[in-house]
Amino acid sequence: MLLPVPASAAPTSRDVGFARWEGATAFRTGAFAGLRLKHGTLVLKDATKTRTYHGRTYSMGTWTSAATSPGFAFTQLVASWSAVTPKNSWVEVRVRAGGHWMVLGRWASSDKHVRRTSVPRQSDAAGHVDVDTWKASSSAAAYQLQVRLMRRAGAGSPSPSVSFLGAMASHVSGVPAVSAPGVARGLVLDVPAYSQMVHTGEFSQYGGGGEAWCSPTSTAMVLGYYGRLPAASSYAWVGTRTDPWVDEVARRTYDAAYEGTGNWPFNTAYAASRGLSAFVTRLRSLAEAETFVAAGVPVIASISFPAGGLTGAPISSTAGHLLVIVGFTSAGDVVVNDPAATTASGVRRTYDRAQFEKAWLGGSGGTAYVIHDLTHPLPASAGNW
């Protein structure tokens, strides 16, 4: 189901269209092969096709969307999903936009049987995949999204299931004039503060902590806000360390091919596995982010900036960094939980609105993880996400 860009959207340099498939009505608009709907989710049923992966044979079922257009020529696409993968099962999400099918992620909630991974070196005349993002050679008008559900052939374990698929298609360029402060002035959400830097040197097999863990640390802070941190039994393997749940989130978001924890949809897929609604999108301004904060929904933002580009930041510059927008001052400046602080006491910071907007919109194009629960529904004024 394609959801329209709000009428209040910024000019075409900030085009963002988000499509979601969730529930029986939405999934029935696509094509099924070896799958059925069970309580509105996709599960395996009479899967006659198989595939071999890393020497093991899996039964496979597929759901494919109809051709979907965001209503503008787009240049990038990022998918999101919510899946359950018992034991020897996993899912693969693919996209086709004027060329061949390309993999956007191979995902399982555990790393015991299948290691979650992006797939490098995929390209054709229409575009290529950069870790978690399909990028057009020029632009595209429409796409199809596909999910494959895999379970070890002959296994009697429950089927993997998929309850939500989303796709953010965008065409963004440049940095607009700084937005005027909006509805969240003077509001700061009570998001717990965790530092990624206290984990420096921990678990090299999951990226080694420190500078590498901005994304899972930000995700953990938002999980903590909703009371959805992993159970203590799940991170017993960490041992006695500060904020051991951050290590657990890093493990569960680690991308084996990318060799890091910054894969955007892997973070939202993990949040979804904790009973939350979660997806990757792009926002057009801090004014739009304010509508989420006003609804009680913190926003994880991907930023980059050169030396001197963000006054008061705990790092001098960055090519890519994740933090949590938790509120705004009465003047409209941005209050964040920045995990790059050396200790938790320094995580809460305030950044100049214009500097931050430039670092966010000019860096990642306004990329954001939106994670929420039923108590905090998405604001209608922010668009039909």
Coordinates of C-alpha atoms in Angstrom, one line a residue:
M1 CA 0.0 0.0 0.0
L2 CA 1.6 3.3 -1.1
L3 CA 1.2 6.1 1.4
P4 CA 1.2 9.6 -0.1
V5 CA 3.6 12.4 0.7
P6 CA 1.8 14.9 2.8
A7 CA 0.5 18.0 1.1
S8 CA 2.7 20.1 3.3
A9 CA 5.9 18.5 2.0
A10 CA 8.8 20.7 1.2
P11 CA 9.8 21.4 -2.5
T12 CA 11.0 18.6 -4.7
S13 CA 14.6 18.7 -3.4
R14 CA 13.2 17.0 -0.3
D15 CA 10.9 14.3 -1.8
V16 CA 10.3 11.4 0.5
G17 CA 7.7 8.7 0.0
F18 CA 7.1 5.9 2.5
A19 CA 5.1 2.7 1.6
R20 CA 4.1 0.1 4.1
W21 CA 2.6 -3.3 3.9
E22 CA 1.1 -4.5 7.2
G23 CA -1.9 -6.7 7.9
A24 CA -3.9 -9.0 5.6
T25 CA -5.4 -6.3 3.4
A26 CA -2.1 -4.8 2.5
F27 CA -0.3 -8.1 1.9
R28 CA -3.1 -9.3 -0.3
T29 CA -2.1 -6.7 -2.8
G30 CA 1.1 -8.7 -3.5
A31 CA 1.8 -12.1 -5.0
F32 CA 2.3 -15.2 -2.8
A33 CA 4.4 -18.3 -3.5
G34 CA 4.7 -20.9 -0.8
L35 CA 3.3 -18.6 1.8
R36 CA -0.1 -17.9 3.5
L37 CA -1.5 -15.3 5.8
K38 CA -1.8 -16.2 9.5
H39 CA -3.4 -13.5 11.7
G40 CA -2.2 -11.0 9.2
T41 CA 1.4 -12.1 9.0
L42 CA 3.2 -14.0 6.3
V43 CA 4.2 -17.6 7.1
L44 CA 5.4 -20.6 5.1
K45 CA 2.7 -22.8 3.6
D46 CA 3.3 -25.6 1.0
A47 CA 6.7 -24.2 0.1
T48 CA 7.8 -26.3 -2.8
K49 CA 10.9 -24.3 -3.7
T50 CA 14.2 -24.7 -2.0
R51 CA 17.5 -22.9 -1.9
T52 CA 21.0 -23.8 -0.7
Y53 CA 22.8 -21.3 1.5
H54 CA 26.2 -22.0 3.1
G55 CA 25.8 -25.7 2.4
R56 CA 22.3 -26.0 3.9
T57 CA 19.0 -26.5 2.1
Y58 CA 16.1 -24.4 3.1
S59 CA 12.4 -24.4 2.1
M60 CA 11.5 -21.0 0.7
G61 CA 8.4 -19.0 0.3
T62 CA 8.1 -15.6 -1.4
W63 CA 5.9 -12.5 -1.2
T64 CA 6.3 -9.8 -3.9
S65 CA 4.7 -6.4 -3.9
A66 CA 3.0 -4.9 -6.9
A67 CA 4.9 -2.2 -8.8
T68 CA 4.9 0.8 -6.5
S69 CA 5.6 4.4 -7.4
P70 CA 6.2 7.2 -4.8
G71 CA 4.9 9.8 -7.3
F72 CA 8.3 11.3 -8.1
A73 CA 11.6 10.2 -9.6
F74 CA 13.6 8.7 -6.7
T75 CA 17.3 8.1 -6.4
Q76 CA 17.6 6.0 -3.2
L77 CA 15.5 3.3 -1.4
V78 CA 15.8 1.8 2.1
A79 CA 13.6 -1.1 3.2
S80 CA 12.5 -2.0 6.8
W81 CA 10.8 -5.1 8.2
S82 CA 9.5 -6.8 11.3
A83 CA 10.1 -10.5 11.4
V84 CA 10.3 -13.5 13.7
T85 CA 12.8 -16.2 12.9
P86 CA 12.6 -19.3 15.1
K87 CA 15.6 -21.6 15.2
N88 CA 16.8 -22.6 11.7
S89 CA 15.0 -19.8 9.8
W90 CA 15.7 -16.4 8.3
V91 CA 14.4 -13.9 5.9
E92 CA 15.8 -12.1 2.9
V93 CA 14.5 -8.7 1.6
R94 CA 15.1 -7.7 -2.0
V95 CA 14.2 -4.8 -4.3
R96 CA 13.9 -4.4 -8.1
A97 CA 13.8 -0.9 -9.6
G98 CA 14.2 -1.0 -13.3
G99 CA 16.9 -3.7 -13.2
H100 CA 17.6 -7.0 -11.5
W101 CA 16.5 -8.1 -8.1
M102 CA 19.0 -7.0 -5.4
V103 CA 19.3 -8.1 -1.8
L104 CA 18.9 -5.4 0.9
G105 CA 19.4 -7.7 3.8
R106 CA 19.6 -11.3 5.0
W107 CA 18.3 -11.2 8.6
A108 CA 17.7 -13.5 11.5
S109 CA 17.1 -12.4 15.1
S110 CA 19.8 -14.8 16.3
D111 CA 23.3 -15.4 15.0
K112 CA 23.4 -19.1 16.0
H113 CA 22.4 -20.6 12.7
V114 CA 22.5 -17.8 10.1
R115 CA 24.6 -14.7 10.4
R116 CA 22.7 -11.6 9.4
T117 CA 24.4 -9.7 6.6
S118 CA 24.2 -7.2 3.8
V119 CA 25.4 -8.4 0.4
P120 CA 28.2 -6.3 -1.2
R121 CA 29.0 -5.9 -4.9
Q122 CA 25.5 -5.8 -6.4
S123 CA 25.0 -3.6 -9.4
D124 CA 23.4 -3.3 -12.8
A125 CA 22.6 -0.5 -15.3
A126 CA 19.8 0.8 -13.1
G127 CA 21.7 1.1 -9.8
H128 CA 23.6 -0.6 -7.0
V129 CA 23.4 -1.5 -3.3
D130 CA 25.5 0.4 -0.8
V131 CA 25.2 -1.8 2.4
D132 CA 21.5 -1.2 3.2
T133 CA 20.5 1.4 0.5
W134 CA 19.6 0.9 -3.1
K135 CA 21.0 3.8 -5.1
A136 CA 20.0 4.6 -8.7
S137 CA 22.4 5.3 -11.5
S138 CA 20.2 8.3 -12.4
S139 CA 16.7 7.9 -11.1
A140 CA 13.8 5.4 -11.0
A141 CA 10.0 5.8 -11.2
A142 CA 8.8 2.6 -9.5
Y143 CA 10.0 -0.5 -7.6
Q144 CA 8.9 -3.8 -6.2
L145 CA 9.8 -5.1 -2.8
Q146 CA 10.1 -8.8 -2.1
V147 CA 10.6 -10.9 1.0
R148 CA 11.7 -14.5 1.1
L149 CA 11.1 -16.7 4.1
M150 CA 13.5 -19.6 4.7
R151 CA 13.3 -22.6 7.1
R152 CA 15.7 -25.5 7.2
A153 CA 14.3 -28.2 4.9
G154 CA 12.6 -30.9 6.9
A155 CA 12.7 -28.9 10.1
G156 CA 9.7 -29.2 12.4
S157 CA 10.2 -25.8 14.0
P158 CA 7.7 -23.0 13.6
S159 CA 7.7 -21.0 10.4
P160 CA 9.5 -17.6 10.2
S161 CA 7.0 -14.8 9.9
V162 CA 6.9 -11.3 8.6
S163 CA 4.3 -8.8 9.9
F164 CA 5.5 -5.6 8.3
L165 CA 7.5 -4.4 5.3
G166 CA 8.3 -0.8 4.5
A167 CA 10.2 1.1 1.9
M168 CA 11.4 4.7 2.0
A169 CA 12.1 6.1 -1.5
S170 CA 13.6 9.5 -1.7
H171 CA 15.1 12.2 -3.8
V172 CA 16.9 14.7 -1.6
S173 CA 19.6 17.2 -2.5
G174 CA 21.1 20.3 -0.8
V175 CA 20.2 21.8 2.5
P176 CA 17.1 23.9 2.8
A177 CA 16.9 27.1 4.9
V178 CA 16.8 26.3 8.6
S179 CA 13.3 25.4 9.7
A180 CA 11.4 27.5 12.2
P181 CA 10.9 26.1 15.7
G182 CA 7.6 24.2 15.9
V183 CA 5.4 22.3 18.3
A184 CA 7.9 20.7 20.6
R185 CA 9.6 23.9 21.9
G186 CA 10.5 23.4 25.6
L187 CA 9.8 19.7 25.6
V188 CA 12.4 17.1 26.5
L189 CA 11.6 13.4 26.6
D190 CA 13.0 11.2 29.5
V191 CA 15.2 9.0 27.4
P192 CA 17.9 7.2 29.4
A193 CA 21.6 8.1 28.6
Y194 CA 24.1 5.5 27.6
S195 CA 27.6 6.1 26.3
Q196 CA 29.1 4.1 23.5
M197 CA 32.6 5.0 24.5
V198 CA 32.5 3.1 27.8
H199 CA 32.4 0.0 25.6
T200 CA 35.6 0.7 23.8
G201 CA 37.5 -2.5 23.1
E202 CA 34.6 -4.8 23.9
F203 CA 33.8 -7.8 21.7
S204 CA 35.8 -7.3 18.5
Q205 CA 33.6 -9.9 16.8
Y206 CA 30.8 -7.4 17.0
G207 CA 32.7 -4.3 16.0
G208 CA 34.7 -3.6 19.2
G209 CA 32.6 -1.0 20.9
G210 CA 33.5 2.6 21.3
E211 CA 33.4 4.6 18.1
A212 CA 31.8 1.7 16.2
W213 CA 28.7 1.4 18.4
C214 CA 26.8 4.7 18.0
S215 CA 23.9 3.0 16.3
P216 CA 23.2 0.2 18.7
T217 CA 23.8 2.5 21.7
S218 CA 21.2 5.0 20.3
T219 CA 18.8 2.1 19.6
A220 CA 19.3 0.8 23.2
M221 CA 18.5 4.3 24.6
V222 CA 15.2 4.3 22.8
L223 CA 14.4 0.7 23.8
G224 CA 15.1 1.8 27.4
Y225 CA 12.7 4.8 27.0
Y226 CA 9.9 2.3 26.1
G227 CA 10.9 -0.2 28.8
R228 CA 11.8 -2.7 26.1
L229 CA 15.5 -3.4 26.8
P230 CA 16.5 -7.1 26.3
A231 CA 16.0 -9.4 29.3
A232 CA 19.0 -9.9 31.6
S233 CA 19.1 -13.6 30.6
S234 CA 19.8 -12.6 27.0
Y235 CA 22.9 -10.7 27.8
A236 CA 24.4 -13.0 30.5
W237 CA 27.1 -13.8 28.0
V238 CA 28.4 -10.2 28.3
G239 CA 29.5 -10.6 31.9
T240 CA 30.0 -7.8 34.4
R241 CA 30.2 -4.7 32.2
T242 CA 28.6 -1.2 32.2
D243 CA 25.2 -1.2 30.4
P244 CA 25.6 -4.8 29.2
W245 CA 22.3 -4.5 27.2
V246 CA 24.2 -2.2 24.8
D247 CA 26.6 -5.1 24.0
E248 CA 23.5 -7.3 23.4
V249 CA 22.0 -4.8 21.0
A250 CA 25.3 -4.5 19.2
R251 CA 25.4 -8.3 18.7
R252 CA 21.9 -8.4 17.5
T253 CA 22.4 -5.6 14.9
Y254 CA 25.9 -6.7 13.7
D255 CA 26.2 -7.0 9.9
A256 CA 28.8 -9.7 9.0
A257 CA 29.6 -8.3 5.5
Y258 CA 29.7 -4.7 6.6
E259 CA 31.6 -5.7 9.7
G260 CA 29.7 -3.2 11.8
T261 CA 26.5 -2.4 13.7
G262 CA 25.4 0.6 11.7
N263 CA 23.1 -1.1 9.3
W264 CA 20.0 1.0 9.5
P265 CA 17.2 -1.6 8.9
F266 CA 19.1 -4.2 11.1
N267 CA 18.7 -1.7 14.0
T268 CA 15.0 -1.1 13.4
A269 CA 14.4 -4.9 12.8
Y270 CA 15.9 -5.6 16.2
A271 CA 13.7 -2.9 17.8
A272 CA 10.7 -4.5 16.1
S273 CA 11.7 -7.9 17.6
R274 CA 11.4 -6.2 21.0
G275 CA 7.6 -5.7 20.5
L276 CA 7.9 -2.2 19.0
S277 CA 7.0 -0.6 15.6
A278 CA 10.1 0.5 13.9
F279 CA 11.2 1.6 10.5
V280 CA 13.8 3.7 8.6
T281 CA 12.8 6.9 6.8
R282 CA 13.9 10.4 6.0
L283 CA 12.5 13.5 7.5
R284 CA 12.5 16.8 5.8
S285 CA 13.3 19.2 8.6
L286 CA 13.6 19.5 12.4
A287 CA 10.1 21.0 12.4
E288 CA 8.9 17.6 11.2
A289 CA 11.0 15.8 13.8
E290 CA 9.3 18.1 16.4
T291 CA 5.9 16.5 15.6
F292 CA 7.3 13.1 16.6
V293 CA 8.8 14.5 19.8
A294 CA 5.6 16.2 20.7
A295 CA 3.8 12.8 20.3
G296 CA 6.4 11.3 22.8
V297 CA 8.4 9.6 20.1
P298 CA 12.2 10.2 20.1
V299 CA 13.9 10.1 16.7
I300 CA 17.3 8.5 16.1
A301 CA 19.1 10.7 13.5
S302 CA 22.1 10.0 11.3
I303 CA 24.4 13.0 11.0
S304 CA 27.8 14.0 9.6
F305 CA 29.8 17.2 9.9
P306 CA 33.3 18.6 9.3
A307 CA 35.6 20.1 12.0
G308 CA 33.8 23.0 13.6
G309 CA 30.4 21.9 12.1
L310 CA 28.6 21.1 15.4
T311 CA 29.5 23.2 18.4
G312 CA 29.6 21.3 21.6
A313 CA 29.8 17.8 20.1
P314 CA 32.0 15.3 21.9
I315 CA 33.7 14.4 18.6
S316 CA 35.4 17.0 16.4
S317 CA 34.0 15.7 13.1
T318 CA 32.4 12.6 11.6
A319 CA 31.6 10.9 8.3
G320 CA 28.6 9.2 9.9
H321 CA 27.2 9.2 13.5
L322 CA 23.9 8.2 15.1
L323 CA 22.3 10.0 18.1
V324 CA 18.8 10.5 19.6
I325 CA 16.8 13.7 19.2
V326 CA 15.0 13.8 22.6
G327 CA 13.6 17.3 22.7
F328 CA 14.0 21.0 22.0
T329 CA 14.7 24.1 24.0
S330 CA 12.2 27.0 24.2
A331 CA 14.2 28.7 21.5
G332 CA 14.0 25.7 19.2
D333 CA 17.6 24.4 19.6
V334 CA 18.0 20.6 19.6
V335 CA 18.3 18.5 22.7
V336 CA 20.0 15.1 22.1
N337 CA 21.3 12.1 23.7
D338 CA 24.7 11.8 22.0
P339 CA 26.3 8.4 22.7
A340 CA 29.8 9.7 21.7
A341 CA 30.2 11.3 25.1
T342 CA 32.9 9.6 27.2
T343 CA 30.5 8.9 30.0
A344 CA 26.7 8.7 30.5
S345 CA 26.8 12.0 32.4
G346 CA 27.8 13.8 29.2
V347 CA 25.4 12.2 26.8
R348 CA 22.6 14.9 27.1
R349 CA 23.6 17.9 25.0
T350 CA 22.1 20.8 23.2
Y351 CA 23.0 21.7 19.7
D352 CA 22.4 24.8 17.6
R353 CA 19.3 24.3 15.4
A354 CA 20.9 25.5 12.2
Q355 CA 24.1 23.6 12.7
F356 CA 22.3 20.4 13.5
E357 CA 19.9 20.6 10.6
K358 CA 22.8 21.0 8.2
A359 CA 24.6 18.1 9.7
W360 CA 21.5 15.9 9.5
L361 CA 19.8 17.0 6.2
G362 CA 23.1 17.7 4.4
G363 CA 24.8 14.5 5.8
S364 CA 22.4 11.6 5.5
G365 CA 19.5 13.4 3.8
G366 CA 17.6 13.4 7.1
T367 CA 17.8 9.7 7.7
A368 CA 16.0 8.6 10.9
Y369 CA 15.0 5.5 12.8
V370 CA 11.4 5.9 14.0
I371 CA 10.6 3.6 16.9
H372 CA 7.4 3.7 18.9
D373 CA 4.9 1.7 20.9
L374 CA 1.1 1.6 21.1
T375 CA 1.0 4.1 23.8
H376 CA 2.8 6.6 21.5
P377 CA 1.1 6.4 18.1
L378 CA 2.7 8.3 15.2
P379 CA 1.4 11.9 14.8
A380 CA -0.9 12.4 11.9
S381 CA 0.7 15.8 11.2
A382 CA 4.0 14.2 10.5
G383 CA 2.8 12.3 7.5
N384 CA 1.2 8.9 6.8
W385 CA 4.2 6.8 7.9

